[in-house]
PDB file of C-alpha atoms and ligand atoms in Angstrom:
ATOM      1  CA  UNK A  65     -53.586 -41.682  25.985  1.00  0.00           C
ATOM      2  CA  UNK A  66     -54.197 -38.545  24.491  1.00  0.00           C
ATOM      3  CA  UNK A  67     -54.483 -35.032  25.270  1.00  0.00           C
ATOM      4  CA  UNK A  68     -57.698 -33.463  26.773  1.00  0.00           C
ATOM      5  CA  UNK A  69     -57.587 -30.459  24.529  1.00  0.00           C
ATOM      6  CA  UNK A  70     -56.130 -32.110  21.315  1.00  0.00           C
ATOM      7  CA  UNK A  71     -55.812 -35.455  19.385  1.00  0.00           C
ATOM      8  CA  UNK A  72     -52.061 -35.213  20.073  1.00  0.00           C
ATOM      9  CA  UNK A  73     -50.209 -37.892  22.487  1.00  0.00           C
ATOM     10  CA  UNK A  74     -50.367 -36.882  26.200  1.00  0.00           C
ATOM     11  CA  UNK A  75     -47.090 -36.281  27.792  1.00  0.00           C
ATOM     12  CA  UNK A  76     -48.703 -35.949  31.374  1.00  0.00           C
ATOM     13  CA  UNK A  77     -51.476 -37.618  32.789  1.00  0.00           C
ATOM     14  CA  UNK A  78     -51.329 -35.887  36.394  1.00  0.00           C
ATOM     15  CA  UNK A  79     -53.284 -33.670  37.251  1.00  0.00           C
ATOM     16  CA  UNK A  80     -54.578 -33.512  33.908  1.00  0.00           C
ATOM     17  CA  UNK A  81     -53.875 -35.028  30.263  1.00  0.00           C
ATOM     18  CA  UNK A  82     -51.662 -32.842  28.340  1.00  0.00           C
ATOM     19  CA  UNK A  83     -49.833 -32.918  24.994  1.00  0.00           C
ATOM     20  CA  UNK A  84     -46.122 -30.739  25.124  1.00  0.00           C
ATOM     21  CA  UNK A  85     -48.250 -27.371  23.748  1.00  0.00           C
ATOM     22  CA  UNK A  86     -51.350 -27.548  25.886  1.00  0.00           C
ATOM     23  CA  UNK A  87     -49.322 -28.516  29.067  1.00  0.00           C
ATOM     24  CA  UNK A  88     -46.395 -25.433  28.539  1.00  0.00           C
ATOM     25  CA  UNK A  89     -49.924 -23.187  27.817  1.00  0.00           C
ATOM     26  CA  UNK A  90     -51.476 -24.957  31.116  1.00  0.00           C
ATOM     27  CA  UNK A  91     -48.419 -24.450  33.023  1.00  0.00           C
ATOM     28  CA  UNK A  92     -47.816 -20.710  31.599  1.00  0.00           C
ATOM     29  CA  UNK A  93     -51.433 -19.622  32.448  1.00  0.00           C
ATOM     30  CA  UNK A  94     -51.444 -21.369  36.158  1.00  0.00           C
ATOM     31  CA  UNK A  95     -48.347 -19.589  36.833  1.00  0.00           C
ATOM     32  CA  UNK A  96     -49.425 -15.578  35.568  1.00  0.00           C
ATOM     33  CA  UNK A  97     -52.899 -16.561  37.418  1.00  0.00           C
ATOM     34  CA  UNK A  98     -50.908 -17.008  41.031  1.00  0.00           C
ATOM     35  CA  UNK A  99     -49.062 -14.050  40.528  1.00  0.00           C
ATOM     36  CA  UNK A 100     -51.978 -12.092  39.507  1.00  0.00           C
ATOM     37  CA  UNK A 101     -54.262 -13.610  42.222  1.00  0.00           C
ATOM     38  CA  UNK A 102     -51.731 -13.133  44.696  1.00  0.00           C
ATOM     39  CA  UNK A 103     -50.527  -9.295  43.697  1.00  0.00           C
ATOM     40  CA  UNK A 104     -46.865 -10.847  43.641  1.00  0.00           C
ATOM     41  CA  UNK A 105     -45.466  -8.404  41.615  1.00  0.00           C
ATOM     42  CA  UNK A 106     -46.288  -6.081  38.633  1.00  0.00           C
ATOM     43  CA  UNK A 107     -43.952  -5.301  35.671  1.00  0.00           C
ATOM     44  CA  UNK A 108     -42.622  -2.215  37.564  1.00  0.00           C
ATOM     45  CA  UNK A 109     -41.281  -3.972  40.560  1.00  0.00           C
ATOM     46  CA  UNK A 110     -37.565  -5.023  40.741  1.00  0.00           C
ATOM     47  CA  UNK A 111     -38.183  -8.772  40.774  1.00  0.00           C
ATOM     48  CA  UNK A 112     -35.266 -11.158  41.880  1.00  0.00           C
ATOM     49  CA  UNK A 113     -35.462 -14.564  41.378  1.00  0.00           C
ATOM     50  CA  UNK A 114     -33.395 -17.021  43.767  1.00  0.00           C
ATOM     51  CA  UNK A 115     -32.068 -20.179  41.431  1.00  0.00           C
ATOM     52  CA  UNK A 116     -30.352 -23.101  42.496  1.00  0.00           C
ATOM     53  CA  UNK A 117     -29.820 -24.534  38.983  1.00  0.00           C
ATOM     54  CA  UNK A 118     -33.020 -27.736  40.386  1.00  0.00           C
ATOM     55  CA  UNK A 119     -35.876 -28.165  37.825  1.00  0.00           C
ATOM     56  CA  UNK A 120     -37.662 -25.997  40.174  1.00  0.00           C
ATOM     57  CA  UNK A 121     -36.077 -22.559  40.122  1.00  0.00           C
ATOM     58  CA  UNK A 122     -34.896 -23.423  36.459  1.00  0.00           C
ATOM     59  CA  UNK A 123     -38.754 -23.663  35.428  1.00  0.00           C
ATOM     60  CA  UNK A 124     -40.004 -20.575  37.107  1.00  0.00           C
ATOM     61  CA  UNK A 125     -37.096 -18.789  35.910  1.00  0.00           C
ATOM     62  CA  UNK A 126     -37.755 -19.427  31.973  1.00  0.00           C
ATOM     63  CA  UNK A 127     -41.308 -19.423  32.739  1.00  0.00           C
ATOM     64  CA  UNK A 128     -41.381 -16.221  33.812  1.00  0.00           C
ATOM     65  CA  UNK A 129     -39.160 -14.940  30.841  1.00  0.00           C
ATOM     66  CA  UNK A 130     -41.654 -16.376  28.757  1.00  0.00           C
ATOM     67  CA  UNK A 131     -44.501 -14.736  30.167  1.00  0.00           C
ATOM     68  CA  UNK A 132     -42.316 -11.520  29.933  1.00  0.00           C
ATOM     69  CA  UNK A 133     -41.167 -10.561  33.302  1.00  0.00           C
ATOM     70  CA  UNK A 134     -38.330  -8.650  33.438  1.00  0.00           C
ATOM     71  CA  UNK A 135     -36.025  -9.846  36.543  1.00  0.00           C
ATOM     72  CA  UNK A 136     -32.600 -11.179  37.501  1.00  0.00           C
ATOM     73  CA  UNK A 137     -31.059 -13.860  39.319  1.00  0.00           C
ATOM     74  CA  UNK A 138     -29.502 -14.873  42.334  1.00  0.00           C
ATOM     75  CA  UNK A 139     -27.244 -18.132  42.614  1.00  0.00           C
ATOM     76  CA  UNK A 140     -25.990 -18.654  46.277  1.00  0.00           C
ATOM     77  CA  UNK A 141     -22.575 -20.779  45.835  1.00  0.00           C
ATOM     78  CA  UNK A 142     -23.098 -22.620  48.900  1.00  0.00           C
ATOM     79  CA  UNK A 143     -19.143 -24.398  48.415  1.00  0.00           C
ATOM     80  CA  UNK A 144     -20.758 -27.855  48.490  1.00  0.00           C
ATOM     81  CA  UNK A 145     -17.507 -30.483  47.179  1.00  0.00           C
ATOM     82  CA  UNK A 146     -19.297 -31.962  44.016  1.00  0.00           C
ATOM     83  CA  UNK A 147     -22.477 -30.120  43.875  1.00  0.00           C
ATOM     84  CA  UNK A 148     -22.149 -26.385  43.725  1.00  0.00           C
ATOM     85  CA  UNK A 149     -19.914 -25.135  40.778  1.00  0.00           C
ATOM     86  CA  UNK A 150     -21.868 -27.619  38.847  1.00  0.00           C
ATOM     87  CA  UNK A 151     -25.128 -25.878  39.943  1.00  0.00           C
ATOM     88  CA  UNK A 152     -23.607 -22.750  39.312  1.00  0.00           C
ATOM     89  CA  UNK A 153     -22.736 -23.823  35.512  1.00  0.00           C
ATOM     90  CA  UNK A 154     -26.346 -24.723  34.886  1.00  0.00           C
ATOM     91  CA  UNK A 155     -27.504 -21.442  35.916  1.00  0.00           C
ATOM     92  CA  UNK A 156     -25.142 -19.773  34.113  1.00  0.00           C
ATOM     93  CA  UNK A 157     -25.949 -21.763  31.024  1.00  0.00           C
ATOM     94  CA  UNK A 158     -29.956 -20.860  32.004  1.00  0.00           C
ATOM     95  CA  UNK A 159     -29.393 -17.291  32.389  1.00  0.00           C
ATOM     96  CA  UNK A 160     -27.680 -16.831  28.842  1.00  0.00           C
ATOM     97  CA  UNK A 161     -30.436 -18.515  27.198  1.00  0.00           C
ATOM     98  CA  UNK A 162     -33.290 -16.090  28.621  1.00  0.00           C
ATOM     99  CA  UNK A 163     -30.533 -13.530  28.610  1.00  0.00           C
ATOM    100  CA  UNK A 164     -30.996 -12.063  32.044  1.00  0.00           C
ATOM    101  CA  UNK A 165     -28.645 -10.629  34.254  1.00  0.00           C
ATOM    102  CA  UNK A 166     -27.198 -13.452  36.800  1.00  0.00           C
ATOM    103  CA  UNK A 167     -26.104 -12.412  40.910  1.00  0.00           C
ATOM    104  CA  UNK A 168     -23.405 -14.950  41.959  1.00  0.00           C
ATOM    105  CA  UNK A 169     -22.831 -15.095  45.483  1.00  0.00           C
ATOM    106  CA  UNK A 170     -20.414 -17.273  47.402  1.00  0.00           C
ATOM    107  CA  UNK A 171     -21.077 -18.265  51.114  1.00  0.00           C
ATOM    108  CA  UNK A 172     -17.788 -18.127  51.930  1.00  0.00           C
ATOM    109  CA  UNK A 173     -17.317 -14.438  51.023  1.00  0.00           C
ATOM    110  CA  UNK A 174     -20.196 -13.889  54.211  1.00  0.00           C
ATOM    111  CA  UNK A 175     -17.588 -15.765  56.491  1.00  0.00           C
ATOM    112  CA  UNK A 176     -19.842 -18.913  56.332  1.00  0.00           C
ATOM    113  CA  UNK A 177     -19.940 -22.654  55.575  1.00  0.00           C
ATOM    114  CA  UNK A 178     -22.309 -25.407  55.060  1.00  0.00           C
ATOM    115  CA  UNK A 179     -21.265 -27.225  57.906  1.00  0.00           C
ATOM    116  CA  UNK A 180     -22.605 -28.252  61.399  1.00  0.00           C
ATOM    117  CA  UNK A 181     -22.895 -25.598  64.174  1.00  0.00           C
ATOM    118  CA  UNK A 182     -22.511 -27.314  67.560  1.00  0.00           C
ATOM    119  CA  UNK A 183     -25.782 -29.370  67.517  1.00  0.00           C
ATOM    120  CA  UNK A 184     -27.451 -27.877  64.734  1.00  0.00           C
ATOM    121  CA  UNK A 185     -26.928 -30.566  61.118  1.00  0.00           C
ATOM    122  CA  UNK A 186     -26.020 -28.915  58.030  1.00  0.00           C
ATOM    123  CA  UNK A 187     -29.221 -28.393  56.424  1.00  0.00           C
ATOM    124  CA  UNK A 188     -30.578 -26.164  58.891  1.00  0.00           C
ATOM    125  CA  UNK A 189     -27.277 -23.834  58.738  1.00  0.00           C
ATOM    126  CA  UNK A 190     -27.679 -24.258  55.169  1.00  0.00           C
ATOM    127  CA  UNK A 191     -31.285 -22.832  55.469  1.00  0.00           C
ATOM    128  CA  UNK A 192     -30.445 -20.036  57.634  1.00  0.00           C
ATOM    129  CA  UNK A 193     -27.707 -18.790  55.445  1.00  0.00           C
ATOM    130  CA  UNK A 194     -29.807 -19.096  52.168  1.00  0.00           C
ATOM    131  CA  UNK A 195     -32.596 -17.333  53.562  1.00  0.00           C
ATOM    132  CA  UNK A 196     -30.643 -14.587  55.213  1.00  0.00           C
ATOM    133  CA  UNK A 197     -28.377 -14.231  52.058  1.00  0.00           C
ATOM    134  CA  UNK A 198     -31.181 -13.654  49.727  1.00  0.00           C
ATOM    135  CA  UNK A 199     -32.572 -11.577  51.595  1.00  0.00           C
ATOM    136  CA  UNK A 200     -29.760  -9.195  52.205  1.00  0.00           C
ATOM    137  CA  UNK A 201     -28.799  -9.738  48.939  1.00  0.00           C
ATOM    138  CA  UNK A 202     -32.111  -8.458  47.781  1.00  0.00           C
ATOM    139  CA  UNK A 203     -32.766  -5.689  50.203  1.00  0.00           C
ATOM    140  CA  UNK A 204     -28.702  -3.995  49.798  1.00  0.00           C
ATOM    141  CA  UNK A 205     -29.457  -4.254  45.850  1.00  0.00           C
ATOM    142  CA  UNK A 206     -33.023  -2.311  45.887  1.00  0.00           C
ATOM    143  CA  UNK A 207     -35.337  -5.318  44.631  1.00  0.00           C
ATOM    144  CA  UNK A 208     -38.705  -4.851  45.686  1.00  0.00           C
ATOM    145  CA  UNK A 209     -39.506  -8.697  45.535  1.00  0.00           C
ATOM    146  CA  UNK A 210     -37.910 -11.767  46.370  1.00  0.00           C
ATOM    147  CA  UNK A 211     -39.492 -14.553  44.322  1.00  0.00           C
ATOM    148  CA  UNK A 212     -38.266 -18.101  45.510  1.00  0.00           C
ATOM    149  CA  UNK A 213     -39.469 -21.356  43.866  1.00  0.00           C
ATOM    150  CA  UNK A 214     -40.924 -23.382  46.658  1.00  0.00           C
ATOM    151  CA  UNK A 215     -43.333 -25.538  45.604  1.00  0.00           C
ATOM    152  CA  UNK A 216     -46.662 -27.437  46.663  1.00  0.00           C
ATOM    153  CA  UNK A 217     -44.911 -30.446  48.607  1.00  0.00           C
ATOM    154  CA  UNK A 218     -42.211 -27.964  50.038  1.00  0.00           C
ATOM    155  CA  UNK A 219     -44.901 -26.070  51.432  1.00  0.00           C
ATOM    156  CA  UNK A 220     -46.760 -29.022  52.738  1.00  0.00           C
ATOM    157  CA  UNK A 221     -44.223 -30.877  54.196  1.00  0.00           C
ATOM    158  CA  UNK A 222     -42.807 -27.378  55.633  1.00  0.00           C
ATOM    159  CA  UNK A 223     -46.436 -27.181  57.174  1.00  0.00           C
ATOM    160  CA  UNK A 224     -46.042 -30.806  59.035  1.00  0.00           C
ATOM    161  CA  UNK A 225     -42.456 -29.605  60.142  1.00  0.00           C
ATOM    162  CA  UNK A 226     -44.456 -26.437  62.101  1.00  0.00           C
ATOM    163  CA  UNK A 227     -47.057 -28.671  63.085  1.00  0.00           C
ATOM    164  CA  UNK A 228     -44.426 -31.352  64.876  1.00  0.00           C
ATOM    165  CA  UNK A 229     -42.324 -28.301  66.776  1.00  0.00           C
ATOM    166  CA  UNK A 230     -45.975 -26.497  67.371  1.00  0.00           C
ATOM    167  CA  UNK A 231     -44.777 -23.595  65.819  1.00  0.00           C
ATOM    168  CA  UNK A 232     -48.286 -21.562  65.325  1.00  0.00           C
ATOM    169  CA  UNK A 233     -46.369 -18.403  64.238  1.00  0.00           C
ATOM    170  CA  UNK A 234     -44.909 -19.865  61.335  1.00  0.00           C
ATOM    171  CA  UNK A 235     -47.794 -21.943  60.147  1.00  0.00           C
ATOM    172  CA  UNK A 236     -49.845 -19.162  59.933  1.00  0.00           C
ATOM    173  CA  UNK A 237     -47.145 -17.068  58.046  1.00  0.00           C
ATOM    174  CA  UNK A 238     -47.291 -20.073  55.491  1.00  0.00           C
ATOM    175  CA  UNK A 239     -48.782 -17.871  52.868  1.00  0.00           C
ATOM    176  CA  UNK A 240     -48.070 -17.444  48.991  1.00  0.00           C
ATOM    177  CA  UNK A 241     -46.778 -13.601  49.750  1.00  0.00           C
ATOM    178  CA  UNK A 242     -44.774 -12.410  53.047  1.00  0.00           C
ATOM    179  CA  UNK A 243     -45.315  -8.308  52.645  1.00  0.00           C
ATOM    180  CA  UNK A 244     -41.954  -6.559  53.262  1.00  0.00           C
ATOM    181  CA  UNK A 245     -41.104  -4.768  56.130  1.00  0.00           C
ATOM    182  CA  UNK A 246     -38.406  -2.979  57.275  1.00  0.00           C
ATOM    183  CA  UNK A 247     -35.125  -4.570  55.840  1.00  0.00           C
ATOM    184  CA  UNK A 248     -37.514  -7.563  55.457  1.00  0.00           C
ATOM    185  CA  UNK A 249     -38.091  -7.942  51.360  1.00  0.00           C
ATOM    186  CA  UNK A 250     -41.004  -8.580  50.051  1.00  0.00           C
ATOM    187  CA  UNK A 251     -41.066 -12.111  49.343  1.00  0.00           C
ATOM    188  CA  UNK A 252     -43.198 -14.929  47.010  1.00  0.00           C
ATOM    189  CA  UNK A 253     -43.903 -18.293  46.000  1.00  0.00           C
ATOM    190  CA  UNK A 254     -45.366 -18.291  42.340  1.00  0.00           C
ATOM    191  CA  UNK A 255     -45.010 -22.123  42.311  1.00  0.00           C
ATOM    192  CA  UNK A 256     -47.320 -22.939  45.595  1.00  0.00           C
ATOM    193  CA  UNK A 257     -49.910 -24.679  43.457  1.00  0.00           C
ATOM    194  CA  UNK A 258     -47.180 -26.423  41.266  1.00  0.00           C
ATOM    195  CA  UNK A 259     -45.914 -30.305  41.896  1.00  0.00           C
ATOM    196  CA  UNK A 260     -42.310 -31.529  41.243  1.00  0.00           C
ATOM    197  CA  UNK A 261     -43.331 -33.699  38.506  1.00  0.00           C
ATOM    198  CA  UNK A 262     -44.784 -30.227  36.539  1.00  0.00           C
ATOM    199  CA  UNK A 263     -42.448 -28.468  36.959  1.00  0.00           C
ATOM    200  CA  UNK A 264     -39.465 -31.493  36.161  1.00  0.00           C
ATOM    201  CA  UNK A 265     -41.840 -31.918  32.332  1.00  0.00           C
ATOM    202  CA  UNK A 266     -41.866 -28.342  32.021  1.00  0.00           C
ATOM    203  CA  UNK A 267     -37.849 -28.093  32.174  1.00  0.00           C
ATOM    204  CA  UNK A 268     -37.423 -31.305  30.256  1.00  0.00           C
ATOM    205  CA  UNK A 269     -39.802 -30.400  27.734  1.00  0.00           C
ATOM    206  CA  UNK A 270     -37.819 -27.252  27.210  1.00  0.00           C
ATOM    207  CA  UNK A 271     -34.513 -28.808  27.276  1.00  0.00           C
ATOM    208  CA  UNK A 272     -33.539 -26.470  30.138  1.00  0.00           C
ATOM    209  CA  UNK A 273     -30.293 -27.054  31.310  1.00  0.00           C
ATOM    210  CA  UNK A 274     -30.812 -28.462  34.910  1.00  0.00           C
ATOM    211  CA  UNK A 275     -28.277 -29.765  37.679  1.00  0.00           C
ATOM    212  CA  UNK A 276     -29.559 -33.240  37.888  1.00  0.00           C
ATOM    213  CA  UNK A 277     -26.864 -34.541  40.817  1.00  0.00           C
ATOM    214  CA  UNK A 278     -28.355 -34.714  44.339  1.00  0.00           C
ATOM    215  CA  UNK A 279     -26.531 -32.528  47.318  1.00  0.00           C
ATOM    216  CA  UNK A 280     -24.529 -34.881  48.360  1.00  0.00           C
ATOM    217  CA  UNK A 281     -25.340 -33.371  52.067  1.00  0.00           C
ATOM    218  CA  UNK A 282     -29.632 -34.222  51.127  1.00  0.00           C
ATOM    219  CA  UNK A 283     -29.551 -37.532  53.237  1.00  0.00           C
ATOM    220  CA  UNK A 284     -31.826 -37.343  56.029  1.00  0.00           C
ATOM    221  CA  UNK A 285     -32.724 -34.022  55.645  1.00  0.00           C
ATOM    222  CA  UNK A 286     -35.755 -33.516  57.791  1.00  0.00           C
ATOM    223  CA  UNK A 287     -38.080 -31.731  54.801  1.00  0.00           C
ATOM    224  CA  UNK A 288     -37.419 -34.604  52.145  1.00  0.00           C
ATOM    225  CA  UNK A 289     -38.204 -37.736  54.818  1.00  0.00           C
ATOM    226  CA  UNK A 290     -41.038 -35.745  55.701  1.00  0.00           C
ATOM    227  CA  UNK A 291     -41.983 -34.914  51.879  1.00  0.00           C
ATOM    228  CA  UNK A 292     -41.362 -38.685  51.049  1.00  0.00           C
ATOM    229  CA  UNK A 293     -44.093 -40.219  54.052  1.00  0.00           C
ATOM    230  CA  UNK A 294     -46.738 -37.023  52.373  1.00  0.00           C
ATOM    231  CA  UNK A 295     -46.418 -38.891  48.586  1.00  0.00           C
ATOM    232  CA  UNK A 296     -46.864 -42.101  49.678  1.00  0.00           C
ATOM    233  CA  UNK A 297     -50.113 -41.036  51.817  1.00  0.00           C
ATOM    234  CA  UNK A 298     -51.010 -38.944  48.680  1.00  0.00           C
ATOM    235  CA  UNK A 299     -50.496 -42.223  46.684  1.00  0.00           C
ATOM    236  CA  UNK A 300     -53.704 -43.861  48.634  1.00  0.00           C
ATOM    237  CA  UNK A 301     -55.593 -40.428  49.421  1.00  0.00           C
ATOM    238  CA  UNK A 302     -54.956 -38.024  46.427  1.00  0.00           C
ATOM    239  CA  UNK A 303     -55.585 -34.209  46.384  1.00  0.00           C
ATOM    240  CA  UNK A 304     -53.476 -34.161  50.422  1.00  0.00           C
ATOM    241  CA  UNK A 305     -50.881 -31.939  48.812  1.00  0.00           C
ATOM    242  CA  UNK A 306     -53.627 -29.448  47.484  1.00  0.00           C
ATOM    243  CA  UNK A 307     -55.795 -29.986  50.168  1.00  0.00           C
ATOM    244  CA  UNK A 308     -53.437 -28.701  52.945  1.00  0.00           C
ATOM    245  CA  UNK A 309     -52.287 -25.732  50.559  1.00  0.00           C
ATOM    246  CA  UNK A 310     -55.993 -24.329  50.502  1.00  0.00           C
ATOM    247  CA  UNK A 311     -56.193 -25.103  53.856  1.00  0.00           C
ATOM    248  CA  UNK A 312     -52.971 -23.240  55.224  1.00  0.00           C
ATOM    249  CA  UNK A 313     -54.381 -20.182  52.897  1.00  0.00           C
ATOM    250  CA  UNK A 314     -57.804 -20.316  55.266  1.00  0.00           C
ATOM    251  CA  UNK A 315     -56.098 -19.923  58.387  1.00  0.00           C
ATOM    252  CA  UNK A 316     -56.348 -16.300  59.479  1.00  0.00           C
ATOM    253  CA  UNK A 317     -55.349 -16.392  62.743  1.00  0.00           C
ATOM    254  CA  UNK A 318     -54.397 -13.530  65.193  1.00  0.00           C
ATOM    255  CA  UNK A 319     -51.023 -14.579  66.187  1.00  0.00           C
ATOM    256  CA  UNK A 320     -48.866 -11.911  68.706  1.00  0.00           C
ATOM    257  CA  UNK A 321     -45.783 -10.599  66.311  1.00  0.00           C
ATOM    258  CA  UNK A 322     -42.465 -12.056  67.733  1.00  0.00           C
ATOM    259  CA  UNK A 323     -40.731  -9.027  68.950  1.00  0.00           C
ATOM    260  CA  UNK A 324     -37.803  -8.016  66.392  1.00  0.00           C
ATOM    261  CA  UNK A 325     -34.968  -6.144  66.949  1.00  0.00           C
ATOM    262  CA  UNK A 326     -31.841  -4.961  65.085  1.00  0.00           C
ATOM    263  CA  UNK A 327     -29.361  -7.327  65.373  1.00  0.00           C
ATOM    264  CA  UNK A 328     -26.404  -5.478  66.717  1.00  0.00           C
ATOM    265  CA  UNK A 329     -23.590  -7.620  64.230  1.00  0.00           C
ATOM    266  CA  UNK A 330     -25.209  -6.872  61.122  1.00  0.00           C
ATOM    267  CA  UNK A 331     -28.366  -4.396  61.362  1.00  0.00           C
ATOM    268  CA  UNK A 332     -30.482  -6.835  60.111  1.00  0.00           C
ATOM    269  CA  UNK A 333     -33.717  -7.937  61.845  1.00  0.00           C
ATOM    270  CA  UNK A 334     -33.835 -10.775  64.489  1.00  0.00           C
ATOM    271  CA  UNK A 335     -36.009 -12.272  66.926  1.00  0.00           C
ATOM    272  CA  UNK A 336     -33.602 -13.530  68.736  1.00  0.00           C
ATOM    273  CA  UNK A 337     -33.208 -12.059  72.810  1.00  0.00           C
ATOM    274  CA  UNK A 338     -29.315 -11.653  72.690  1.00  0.00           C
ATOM    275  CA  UNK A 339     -29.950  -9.410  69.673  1.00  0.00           C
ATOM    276  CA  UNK A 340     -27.162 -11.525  67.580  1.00  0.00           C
ATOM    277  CA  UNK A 341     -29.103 -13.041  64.645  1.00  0.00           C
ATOM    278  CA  UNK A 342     -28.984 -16.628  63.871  1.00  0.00           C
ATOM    279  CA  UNK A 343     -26.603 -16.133  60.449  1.00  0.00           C
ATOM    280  CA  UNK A 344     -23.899 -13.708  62.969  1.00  0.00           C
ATOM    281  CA  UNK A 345     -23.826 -16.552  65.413  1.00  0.00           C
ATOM    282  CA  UNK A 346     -23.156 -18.898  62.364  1.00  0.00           C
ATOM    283  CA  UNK A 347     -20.404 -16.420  61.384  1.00  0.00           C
ATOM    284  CA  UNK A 348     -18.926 -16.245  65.042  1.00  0.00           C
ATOM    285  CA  UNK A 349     -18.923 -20.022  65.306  1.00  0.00           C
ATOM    286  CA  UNK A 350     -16.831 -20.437  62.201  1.00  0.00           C
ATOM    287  CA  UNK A 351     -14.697 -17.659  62.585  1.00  0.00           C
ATOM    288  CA  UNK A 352     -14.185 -19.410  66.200  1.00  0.00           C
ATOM    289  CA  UNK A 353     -13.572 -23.057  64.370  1.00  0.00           C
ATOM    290  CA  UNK A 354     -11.989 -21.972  61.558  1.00  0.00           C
ATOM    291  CA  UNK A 355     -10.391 -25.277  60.136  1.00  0.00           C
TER     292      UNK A 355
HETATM  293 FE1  SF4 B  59     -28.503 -27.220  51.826  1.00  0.00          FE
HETATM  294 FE2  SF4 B  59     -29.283 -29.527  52.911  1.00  0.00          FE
HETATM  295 FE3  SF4 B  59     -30.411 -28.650  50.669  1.00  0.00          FE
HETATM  296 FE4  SF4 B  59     -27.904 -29.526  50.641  1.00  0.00          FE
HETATM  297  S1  SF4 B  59     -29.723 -30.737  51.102  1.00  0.00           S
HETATM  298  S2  SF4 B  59     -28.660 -27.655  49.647  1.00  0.00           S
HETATM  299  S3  SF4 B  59     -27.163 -28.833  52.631  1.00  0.00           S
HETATM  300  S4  SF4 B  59     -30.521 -27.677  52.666  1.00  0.00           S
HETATM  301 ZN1   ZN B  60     -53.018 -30.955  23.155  1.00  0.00          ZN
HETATM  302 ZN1   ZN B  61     -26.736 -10.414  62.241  1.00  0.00          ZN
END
């Protein structure tokens, strides 16, 4: 099998037949195209980039060095037994290499855990503090940009999540750039039109260093059953993943804005009608259960 631009051996055959050069020039060009497209972010913005040490993050992150950004990072020790200081020793390893300035960030330090909330499992705690800790993080640091590495299938199977608990609002916020507001950062999704498998070639091709281990708290977490019944549809009807992302990117509804206020804990923006956000009720619960 060989490559579609060269006489070289393909290394990938999906989406298109690539030998190690023309795929890392493939890969480098789709990527500066979204951001352009998009208007993510020009070289004068204060870019942060949120890294988990995955294939994912790891990718964007030394892509973008490549293409020349300038940027730093943000790890979010999330105290996972087995997982986390691992994670964070990739990252650290990553973040030498490109030799970029590295934001380490415990949960813990916030007065939180990765733990169950009365009814609510782990992951979605989990989610609520990373989101609310990068974006504090980002806003009480003066970064102009938030740039998180969610990819095509996260996206997708984040759409079919909205579309089970009908929620309209967020589908139709599902877009490649959320414009800052307020103590809202600016935030972006350079790898929407990337797959898992890109961007796992594109780290090993590089040799980046990459946590390979699986959270051990990732079984029967909502997104990944949900991402798991989308590839085996995509298996029999190809082109669902980029079908739906073109197809969230149409949708230009009018939706009413929730109403947000300041939450009165913390000062930073909720929804929420007791005007506590979700991450200070988090924080109450645990400083409530503390064992
Ligand atoms: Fe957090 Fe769940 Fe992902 Fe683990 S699997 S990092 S607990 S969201
Ligand atoms: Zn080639
Ligand atoms: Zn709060």
């Amino acid at each position: 099998m060989k490559c579609i631009k060269c006489d070289k051996k393909a290394i990938i055959s999906y989406p298109v037949r690539f030998c190690k050069e023309h795929f890392i020039e493939y890969y480098l060009n789709k990527l500066k195209e979204t951001i352009e497209k998009w208007e993510m972010f020009n070289k004068d913005d204060k870019i942060l980039v949120a890294v988990s040490g995955g294939k994912d993050s790891s990718s964007l992150a030394y892509a973008l060095h490549l293409l020349g950004y300038e940027f730093e990072g943000l790890y979010i020790n999330l105290e996972i037994p087995n997982y986390s200081n691992f994670c964070e020793e990739k990252v650290k390893e990553l973040f030498k290499l490109i030799n970029k300035k590295l934001n380490i960030i415990r949960v813990s330090d916030y007065g939180v855990k990765v733990e169950r909330v009365r009814n609510r499992p782990r992951c979605s705690v989990c989610g609520t503090i990373k989101r609310y800790l990068m974006n504090r993080f980002a806003y009480e640091n003066g970064f102009t940009v938030l740039a998180t590495a969610h990819t095509m299938p996260d996206e997708v199977s984040f759409f079919f999540m909205n579309l089970r608990s009908g929620n309209l609002n967020a589908i139709v916020k599902q877009k490649p750039v959320l414009e800052g507001k307020g103590k809202f950062v600016k935030k972006v999704k350079p790898l929407i039109y990337f797959t898992e498998k890109e961007n796992l070639t594109f780290s090993l091709i590089n040799n980046l260093p990459v946590c390979r281990l699986e959270c051990p708290y990732a079984e029967g977490n909502t997104q990944n059953v949900i991402k798991n019944k989308i590839y085996e549809i995509d298996k029999d009807f190809r082109g669902l993943f980029n079908q739906t992302i073109h197809f969230l990117e149409k949708i230009n509804i009018e939706v009413k804005d929730e109403e947000v206020y300041e939450c009165i804990k913390c000062g930073y923006p909720t929804s929420s009608k007791d005007i506590v956000c979700s991450f200070c009720k988090i924080k109450e619960y645990f400083s409530k259960n503390p064992s």
